[in-house]
Tab-separated table of C-alpha atoms and ligand atoms in Angstrom:
chain	number	residue	atom	x	y	z
A	1	MET	CA	165.340	135.597	96.028
A	2	LYS	CA	161.705	135.291	97.012
A	3	ALA	CA	160.530	133.820	100.202
A	4	ARG	CA	157.870	133.144	102.658
A	5	ILE	CA	158.328	133.397	106.113
A	6	ALA	CA	155.685	132.506	108.760
A	7	VAL	CA	156.211	134.318	111.965
A	8	ILE	CA	154.706	132.296	114.975
A	9	ALA	CA	155.830	134.845	117.996
A	10	GLY	CA	154.122	133.275	120.661
A	11	ASP	CA	153.881	134.075	124.451
A	12	GLY	CA	156.056	136.276	126.903
A	13	ILE	CA	159.200	137.774	125.529
A	14	GLY	CA	158.367	135.891	122.160
A	15	PRO	CA	157.007	139.028	120.433
A	16	GLU	CA	159.564	141.413	121.467
A	17	VAL	CA	162.599	139.268	120.685
A	18	THR	CA	160.624	138.274	117.352
A	19	VAL	CA	159.876	141.624	116.236
A	20	GLU	CA	163.894	142.131	116.760
A	21	ALA	CA	164.581	139.390	114.383
A	22	VAL	CA	162.227	140.205	111.756
A	23	GLN	CA	163.515	143.658	111.383
A	24	VAL	CA	166.995	142.181	110.978
A	25	LEU	CA	165.004	140.108	108.105
A	26	ARG	CA	163.646	143.087	106.774
A	27	ALA	CA	167.329	144.997	106.536
A	28	ILE	CA	168.969	141.907	105.423
A	29	GLY	CA	165.925	141.804	102.448
A	30	ALA	CA	166.597	145.370	101.626
A	31	ARG	CA	170.116	145.519	101.670
A	32	HIS	CA	170.467	142.224	99.539
A	33	GLY	CA	167.284	142.735	97.221
A	34	HIS	CA	165.368	139.637	98.759
A	35	ASP	CA	161.901	139.697	98.513
A	36	LEU	CA	161.399	138.243	101.918
A	37	GLU	CA	157.207	138.253	102.571
A	38	LEU	CA	157.023	137.571	106.813
A	39	ILE	CA	153.601	136.758	107.758
A	40	ASP	CA	152.530	136.559	111.390
A	41	ALA	CA	150.075	133.874	112.911
A	42	PRO	CA	149.117	133.044	116.611
A	43	PHE	CA	150.571	130.645	118.275
A	44	GLY	CA	150.755	128.905	121.778
A	45	GLY	CA	148.928	130.288	124.996
A	46	ILE	CA	147.973	133.347	122.758
A	47	ALA	CA	145.979	130.954	120.165
A	48	ILE	CA	144.408	129.273	123.088
A	49	ASP	CA	143.147	132.545	123.856
A	50	LEU	CA	141.552	133.439	120.469
A	51	HIS	CA	140.993	129.957	119.439
A	52	GLY	CA	141.175	127.047	121.854
A	53	ASP	CA	143.937	125.552	120.107
A	54	PRO	CA	147.953	125.919	120.284
A	55	LEU	CA	148.470	125.158	116.940
A	56	PRO	CA	145.191	126.673	114.849
A	57	PRO	CA	144.343	124.807	111.432
A	58	ALA	CA	145.385	128.414	110.058
A	59	THR	CA	148.475	128.715	111.526
A	60	LEU	CA	149.571	125.237	110.567
A	61	GLU	CA	148.803	125.555	106.827
A	62	LEU	CA	150.876	128.901	106.939
A	63	CYS	CA	153.614	127.210	108.297
A	64	ARG	CA	153.353	123.943	105.932
A	65	GLY	CA	153.327	126.694	102.950
A	66	ALA	CA	156.073	128.847	104.165
A	67	ASP	CA	159.682	128.188	103.249
A	68	ALA	CA	160.793	128.869	106.976
A	69	VAL	CA	159.019	129.207	110.387
A	70	LEU	CA	160.376	131.600	112.903
A	71	LEU	CA	159.390	131.088	116.330
A	72	GLY	CA	159.545	133.337	119.723
A	73	ALA	CA	158.485	131.492	122.457
A	74	ILE	CA	155.542	129.945	124.261
A	75	GLY	CA	154.025	129.171	127.371
A	76	GLY	CA	153.426	131.093	130.687
A	77	PRO	CA	151.735	130.911	133.944
A	78	LYS	CA	148.169	131.625	132.658
A	79	TRP	CA	148.273	128.240	130.571
A	80	SER	CA	150.171	126.154	133.009
A	81	ALA	CA	147.942	124.950	135.599
A	82	PRO	CA	148.102	121.116	136.104
A	83	GLN	CA	144.482	120.551	135.513
A	84	LEU	CA	144.591	122.158	132.140
A	85	LYS	CA	143.701	119.824	129.152
A	86	VAL	CA	145.029	122.245	126.450
A	87	ARG	CA	148.921	123.760	126.899
A	88	PRO	CA	151.321	125.862	124.713
A	89	GLU	CA	153.424	122.977	124.606
A	90	GLN	CA	151.221	120.729	123.013
A	91	GLY	CA	151.118	123.210	119.825
A	92	LEU	CA	155.182	123.283	119.635
A	93	LEU	CA	155.229	119.625	119.594
A	94	ARG	CA	152.577	118.937	117.245
A	95	LEU	CA	154.491	121.531	115.187
A	96	ARG	CA	157.698	119.919	115.214
A	97	ARG	CA	156.059	116.662	114.518
A	98	GLU	CA	153.891	118.045	111.176
A	99	LEU	CA	156.620	119.834	109.663
A	100	GLY	CA	158.928	116.730	110.341
A	101	VAL	CA	161.760	118.892	111.458
A	102	PHE	CA	163.612	115.990	113.617
A	103	ALA	CA	166.877	117.401	113.847
A	104	ASN	CA	167.408	120.272	116.071
A	105	LEU	CA	170.725	122.150	115.820
A	106	ARG	CA	171.856	123.963	118.674
A	107	PRO	CA	175.326	125.479	118.411
A	108	VAL	CA	176.994	127.057	121.564
A	109	SER	CA	180.220	129.180	120.982
A	110	LEU	CA	181.481	131.510	123.490
A	111	HIS	CA	182.078	135.243	122.263
A	112	PRO	CA	185.614	135.832	123.752
A	113	ALA	CA	183.895	139.242	125.413
A	114	LEU	CA	181.712	137.510	127.133
A	115	ARG	CA	183.863	135.436	128.880
A	116	ASN	CA	183.346	136.585	132.605
A	117	SER	CA	179.307	136.593	131.780
A	118	SER	CA	179.090	133.046	132.473
A	119	PRO	CA	179.159	131.466	136.279
A	120	LEU	CA	182.067	128.906	134.538
A	121	LYS	CA	185.594	130.155	134.988
A	122	ALA	CA	186.897	131.732	132.009
A	123	GLU	CA	189.729	129.716	131.712
A	124	VAL	CA	187.378	126.417	131.369
A	125	LEU	CA	185.449	128.176	128.417
A	126	GLU	CA	188.194	129.386	126.349
A	127	GLY	CA	187.740	128.039	122.550
A	128	VAL	CA	184.216	126.527	123.426
A	129	ASP	CA	182.525	125.692	119.567
A	130	LEU	CA	180.025	122.921	119.980
A	131	VAL	CA	177.140	121.958	118.252
A	132	PHE	CA	174.206	119.687	119.737
A	133	VAL	CA	172.463	118.002	117.157
A	134	ARG	CA	169.344	116.812	119.513
A	135	GLU	CA	166.449	114.619	118.208
A	136	LEU	CA	163.389	116.283	118.107
A	137	THR	CA	160.334	114.263	117.128
A	138	GLY	CA	160.485	111.090	118.835
A	139	GLY	CA	161.272	109.643	122.351
A	140	ILE	CA	159.289	110.111	125.588
A	141	TYR	CA	158.293	113.430	124.491
A	142	PHE	CA	155.849	111.747	122.054
A	143	GLY	CA	155.274	108.176	123.555
A	144	ASP	CA	151.901	107.259	124.979
A	145	LYS	CA	151.172	109.278	128.161
A	146	VAL	CA	149.099	107.637	130.652
A	147	ARG	CA	147.333	108.548	134.048
A	148	SER	CA	145.826	106.211	136.388
A	149	ALA	CA	144.392	106.607	140.162
A	150	THR	CA	147.689	105.220	141.422
A	151	GLY	CA	150.495	106.568	139.132
A	152	ALA	CA	151.559	107.419	135.701
A	153	SER	CA	154.049	106.545	132.701
A	154	ASP	CA	155.190	108.337	129.667
A	155	LEU	CA	156.573	105.679	127.051
A	156	CYS	CA	159.907	106.230	125.386
A	157	ALA	CA	160.084	104.750	122.009
A	158	TYR	CA	162.602	105.085	119.118
A	159	SER	CA	162.540	103.330	115.669
A	160	ILE	CA	165.620	102.501	113.687
A	161	ALA	CA	165.020	104.984	111.022
A	162	GLU	CA	164.362	107.663	113.485
A	163	VAL	CA	167.863	107.226	115.177
A	164	GLU	CA	169.405	106.688	111.434
A	165	ARG	CA	168.211	110.041	110.344
A	166	VAL	CA	169.422	112.138	113.217
A	167	VAL	CA	172.476	110.430	113.269
A	168	ARG	CA	173.041	111.105	109.568
A	169	VAL	CA	172.434	114.794	109.812
A	170	ALA	CA	174.838	114.780	112.776
A	171	ALA	CA	177.625	113.207	110.938
A	172	ARG	CA	177.380	115.243	107.869
A	173	LEU	CA	177.858	118.131	110.294
A	174	ALA	CA	180.872	116.711	112.091
A	175	MET	CA	182.317	115.949	108.545
A	176	SER	CA	182.187	119.915	108.080
A	177	ARG	CA	183.835	120.239	111.435
A	178	ARG	CA	186.341	118.658	113.626
A	179	ARG	CA	185.227	114.979	112.283
A	180	ARG	CA	184.300	113.903	115.523
A	181	LEU	CA	180.815	112.911	116.495
A	182	LEU	CA	179.863	112.337	120.130
A	183	SER	CA	176.943	110.319	120.692
A	184	ILE	CA	175.007	110.674	124.195
A	185	ASP	CA	172.617	107.787	125.638
A	186	LYS	CA	171.982	106.166	128.802
A	187	ALA	CA	172.794	102.632	127.183
A	188	ASN	CA	173.691	101.160	130.655
A	189	VAL	CA	169.966	101.428	131.482
A	190	LEU	CA	167.982	102.134	128.422
A	191	GLU	CA	166.880	99.706	125.799
A	192	THR	CA	166.347	102.509	123.525
A	193	SER	CA	169.507	103.979	124.220
A	194	ARG	CA	171.165	100.551	123.572
A	195	LEU	CA	169.656	100.540	120.018
A	196	TRP	CA	170.542	104.382	119.624
A	197	ARG	CA	174.125	102.937	120.155
A	198	GLU	CA	174.106	100.070	118.012
A	199	VAL	CA	172.499	102.262	115.020
A	200	THR	CA	175.023	104.970	115.555
A	201	GLU	CA	177.885	102.553	115.409
A	202	ARG	CA	176.533	100.894	112.053
A	203	VAL	CA	175.747	104.465	110.564
A	204	VAL	CA	178.905	106.019	111.244
A	205	ARG	CA	181.044	102.608	110.699
A	206	SER	CA	179.532	102.144	107.255
A	207	GLU	CA	178.414	105.662	105.847
A	208	PHE	CA	181.197	107.981	107.726
A	209	PRO	CA	184.131	105.906	108.155
A	210	GLN	CA	186.636	109.139	108.255
A	211	LEU	CA	184.808	110.031	111.341
A	212	GLN	CA	186.018	109.506	114.745
A	213	LEU	CA	183.057	108.336	117.059
A	214	GLU	CA	182.733	108.396	120.438
A	215	HIS	CA	179.667	107.079	123.010
A	216	MET	CA	179.223	108.913	126.219
A	217	LEU	CA	176.547	108.167	128.643
A	218	VAL	CA	174.470	110.986	129.273
A	219	ASP	CA	175.644	111.350	133.244
A	220	ALA	CA	179.075	111.869	132.401
A	221	ALA	CA	178.107	113.911	129.277
A	222	ALA	CA	176.631	116.614	131.937
A	223	MET	CA	179.946	116.438	133.792
A	224	HIS	CA	182.451	116.767	131.280
A	225	LEU	CA	180.148	119.523	129.591
A	226	ILE	CA	181.062	121.874	132.541
A	227	ARG	CA	184.559	120.505	133.118
A	228	ARG	CA	185.853	120.064	129.704
A	229	PRO	CA	183.690	121.425	127.244
A	230	ARG	CA	186.304	122.620	124.729
A	231	ASP	CA	186.749	118.738	123.756
A	232	PHE	CA	183.187	118.827	122.888
A	233	ASP	CA	182.547	119.492	118.746
A	234	VAL	CA	179.179	117.595	117.558
A	235	ALA	CA	177.048	115.793	119.898
A	236	VAL	CA	173.994	113.798	118.888
A	237	THR	CA	171.701	112.470	121.358
A	238	GLU	CA	167.773	111.942	121.989
A	239	ASN	CA	165.031	114.436	122.315
A	240	LEU	CA	164.642	114.315	126.388
A	241	PHE	CA	168.671	114.504	127.058
A	242	GLY	CA	169.152	117.220	124.262
A	243	ASP	CA	166.658	119.286	125.853
A	244	ILE	CA	168.330	119.289	129.477
A	245	LEU	CA	172.054	119.192	127.962
A	246	THR	CA	171.611	122.173	126.100
A	247	ASP	CA	169.880	124.231	128.444
A	248	GLU	CA	173.332	123.356	130.673
A	249	ALA	CA	175.350	124.096	127.427
A	250	SER	CA	174.028	127.676	127.245
A	251	MET	CA	175.763	128.643	130.510
A	252	LEU	CA	179.318	128.551	128.574
A	253	ALA	CA	178.244	130.752	126.304
A	254	GLY	CA	177.197	133.095	129.055
A	255	SER	CA	173.405	133.220	128.772
A	256	LEU	CA	170.471	131.347	127.287
A	257	GLY	CA	168.994	134.153	125.729
A	258	LEU	CA	171.808	134.137	123.663
A	259	LEU	CA	171.602	130.586	121.793
A	260	PRO	CA	169.652	129.941	118.636
A	261	SER	CA	168.491	126.571	116.985
A	262	ALA	CA	167.503	125.380	114.015
A	263	SER	CA	165.013	122.568	113.512
A	264	LEU	CA	165.478	120.343	110.186
A	265	GLY	CA	163.972	117.870	108.224
A	266	GLU	CA	164.560	116.293	104.731
A	267	GLY	CA	163.703	119.388	102.419
A	268	PRO	CA	164.839	122.896	103.599
A	269	ARG	CA	161.860	124.227	104.926
A	270	GLY	CA	162.980	124.413	108.632
A	271	LEU	CA	161.782	125.999	112.260
A	272	TYR	CA	163.752	128.376	113.965
A	273	GLU	CA	163.630	129.640	117.854
A	274	PRO	CA	165.829	130.787	120.258
A	275	ILE	CA	166.252	128.168	122.931
A	276	HIS	CA	165.215	130.286	125.748
A	277	GLY	CA	161.552	129.870	127.166
A	278	SER	CA	158.989	132.844	127.078
A	279	ALA	CA	160.432	134.182	130.428
A	280	PRO	CA	156.954	135.558	131.714
A	281	ASP	CA	158.664	137.281	134.460
A	282	ILE	CA	160.233	139.925	132.336
A	283	ALA	CA	157.804	139.744	129.452
A	284	GLY	CA	156.880	143.384	127.933
A	285	LEU	CA	159.737	145.514	129.962
A	286	GLY	CA	162.030	145.450	127.221
A	287	LEU	CA	164.555	143.297	129.228
A	288	ALA	CA	164.848	140.248	126.878
A	289	ASN	CA	167.805	139.514	124.960
A	290	PRO	CA	167.126	139.463	121.461
A	291	ILE	CA	170.259	137.647	120.136
A	292	GLY	CA	169.226	134.351	120.506
A	293	ALA	CA	166.132	135.240	118.245
A	294	ILE	CA	168.464	137.186	115.971
A	295	LEU	CA	170.756	134.464	115.449
A	296	SER	CA	168.042	131.852	114.777
A	297	ALA	CA	166.988	134.445	111.847
A	298	ALA	CA	170.320	133.987	110.670
A	299	LEU	CA	170.265	129.854	110.803
A	300	LEU	CA	167.058	130.442	108.974
A	301	LEU	CA	169.000	132.636	106.086
A	302	ARG	CA	171.543	129.840	106.223
A	303	HIS	CA	169.577	126.444	106.178
A	304	SER	CA	166.300	127.461	104.607
A	305	LEU	CA	167.044	130.155	102.295
A	306	GLY	CA	170.662	129.297	101.510
A	307	LEU	CA	171.695	132.589	101.799
A	308	GLU	CA	175.092	132.027	103.772
A	309	ARG	CA	176.961	135.431	102.754
A	310	GLU	CA	173.484	137.144	104.567
A	311	ALA	CA	173.936	134.605	107.521
A	312	ALA	CA	177.214	135.310	108.042
A	313	ALA	CA	176.623	138.834	107.475
A	314	VAL	CA	173.805	138.601	110.740
A	315	GLU	CA	176.331	136.851	113.228
A	316	SER	CA	179.022	139.326	112.262
A	317	ALA	CA	176.597	142.216	113.193
A	318	VAL	CA	175.809	140.484	116.486
A	319	ALA	CA	179.375	139.840	117.221
A	320	ALA	CA	180.352	143.361	116.753
A	321	VAL	CA	177.308	144.793	118.869
A	322	ILE	CA	178.585	142.385	121.789
A	323	ASP	CA	182.438	143.523	121.159
A	324	GLN	CA	180.718	147.259	121.496
A	325	GLY	CA	179.575	146.567	125.019
A	326	LEU	CA	175.914	147.334	124.176
A	327	ARG	CA	174.227	144.379	126.190
A	328	THR	CA	170.928	143.598	127.671
A	329	PRO	CA	170.929	142.773	131.212
A	330	ASP	CA	171.463	139.127	131.446
A	331	ILE	CA	175.147	139.630	130.020
A	332	ALA	CA	176.192	143.186	130.862
A	333	ALA	CA	179.271	143.865	132.737
A	334	PRO	CA	178.658	144.542	136.434
A	335	GLY	CA	178.620	148.423	137.121
A	336	THR	CA	177.528	148.996	133.209
A	337	SER	CA	174.260	150.464	132.016
A	338	ALA	CA	172.356	147.662	130.035
A	339	ALA	CA	170.572	148.278	126.879
A	340	SER	CA	166.761	147.271	125.783
A	341	THR	CA	165.701	144.560	123.640
A	342	ARG	CA	165.000	147.141	121.153
A	343	ALA	CA	168.335	149.055	121.351
A	344	CYS	CA	170.017	145.588	121.182
A	345	GLY	CA	168.173	144.971	117.966
A	346	ALA	CA	168.708	148.248	116.512
A	347	ALA	CA	172.421	148.211	117.089
A	348	VAL	CA	172.628	144.821	115.094
A	349	ILE	CA	171.039	146.419	112.028
A	350	ALA	CA	173.330	149.287	112.419
A	351	ARG	CA	176.232	146.753	112.258
A	352	LEU	CA	175.133	144.908	109.051
A	353	HIS	CA	177.563	145.246	106.310
A	354	ASP	CA	177.515	143.475	102.732
B	401	IPM	C1	162.938	123.583	124.061
B	401	IPM	C2	161.893	123.752	125.017
B	401	IPM	C3	160.573	122.879	125.093
B	401	IPM	C4	160.941	121.078	124.503
B	401	IPM	C5	159.122	122.903	125.659
B	401	IPM	C6	159.055	124.082	125.815
B	401	IPM	C7	158.370	122.082	125.165
B	401	IPM	O1	162.290	123.520	126.479
B	401	IPM	O2	162.622	124.014	122.862
B	401	IPM	O3	163.900	123.290	124.556
B	401	IPM	O4	161.107	120.873	125.725
B	401	IPM	O5	161.434	121.164	123.511
B	402	MG	MG1	164.160	123.453	126.688
């Protein structure tokens, strides 16, 4: 097949992990006879430096015209002073909104060989395999932000339609797994959460009657996620809760650096990014884990290009590399020598099979 992929590597460790994911895509293209056109564009802090805008019009146009977008990470101390008016994060939020990618899938599973990399006990982690579906283009992230001499406010708003569409994505996913859907909210306090709960009930009961639906308050969910993570399967939640809970959930897999994400809208075009940040403290040192970025490329192959076999080949190559013991510092076993970002990417490519 022929596809055009926008590559917006961004800041910090973004470029070095993204280049590994790009190499994997090139290798997949070559092995399976796909013509994958990968086009780089500035985004985030680097785009502020170059163009005064974290999402320059040409980058947005490229992303709109692409079949998929592969993103690295954005931000860093240079662009985070509180008095700055233009921030890299604004570009990311605008891109998500402009592309209409309202459902952010964040799968978390534990590779058995990494059970000792997590700060949690191995027996608690056994069999963890869950997916968060985070609403991505609404809620407090996008409501009016006001600052006055005496205070500040951020509006959290959701429309019925915004809740319905993300719940449908989560429910379809749950149907393909254990047929259980957990909806996380704060309905004991927030009006938006009461709406969320009502809409979720209605959509699931009427359109997915085979699903077992459960509601949980976000504070309890934060606790149960580390107390009994095996019980989680598909969890759907609003933007801010999803942001927080997925960083927490990443510890179940052993490292934030391992986790990919797919942001999807109504059509096949998606935005794919590791869930980690730009980690400016280790940028350029070859210490970053490229697996989150590489697995994001696998999700891109699956969800935007419909290349399931190729996606699975990337995922099993990653699993083989972890099994073999080749690991970046974040997941290296104590006393073993860690591999570089580059070496990890190269090892994944070496294990791609047909
Ligand atoms: C994420 C990140 C972003 C978010 C930041 C960089 C704006 O934390 O993708 O989880 O909060 O959505
Ligand atoms: Mg986050």
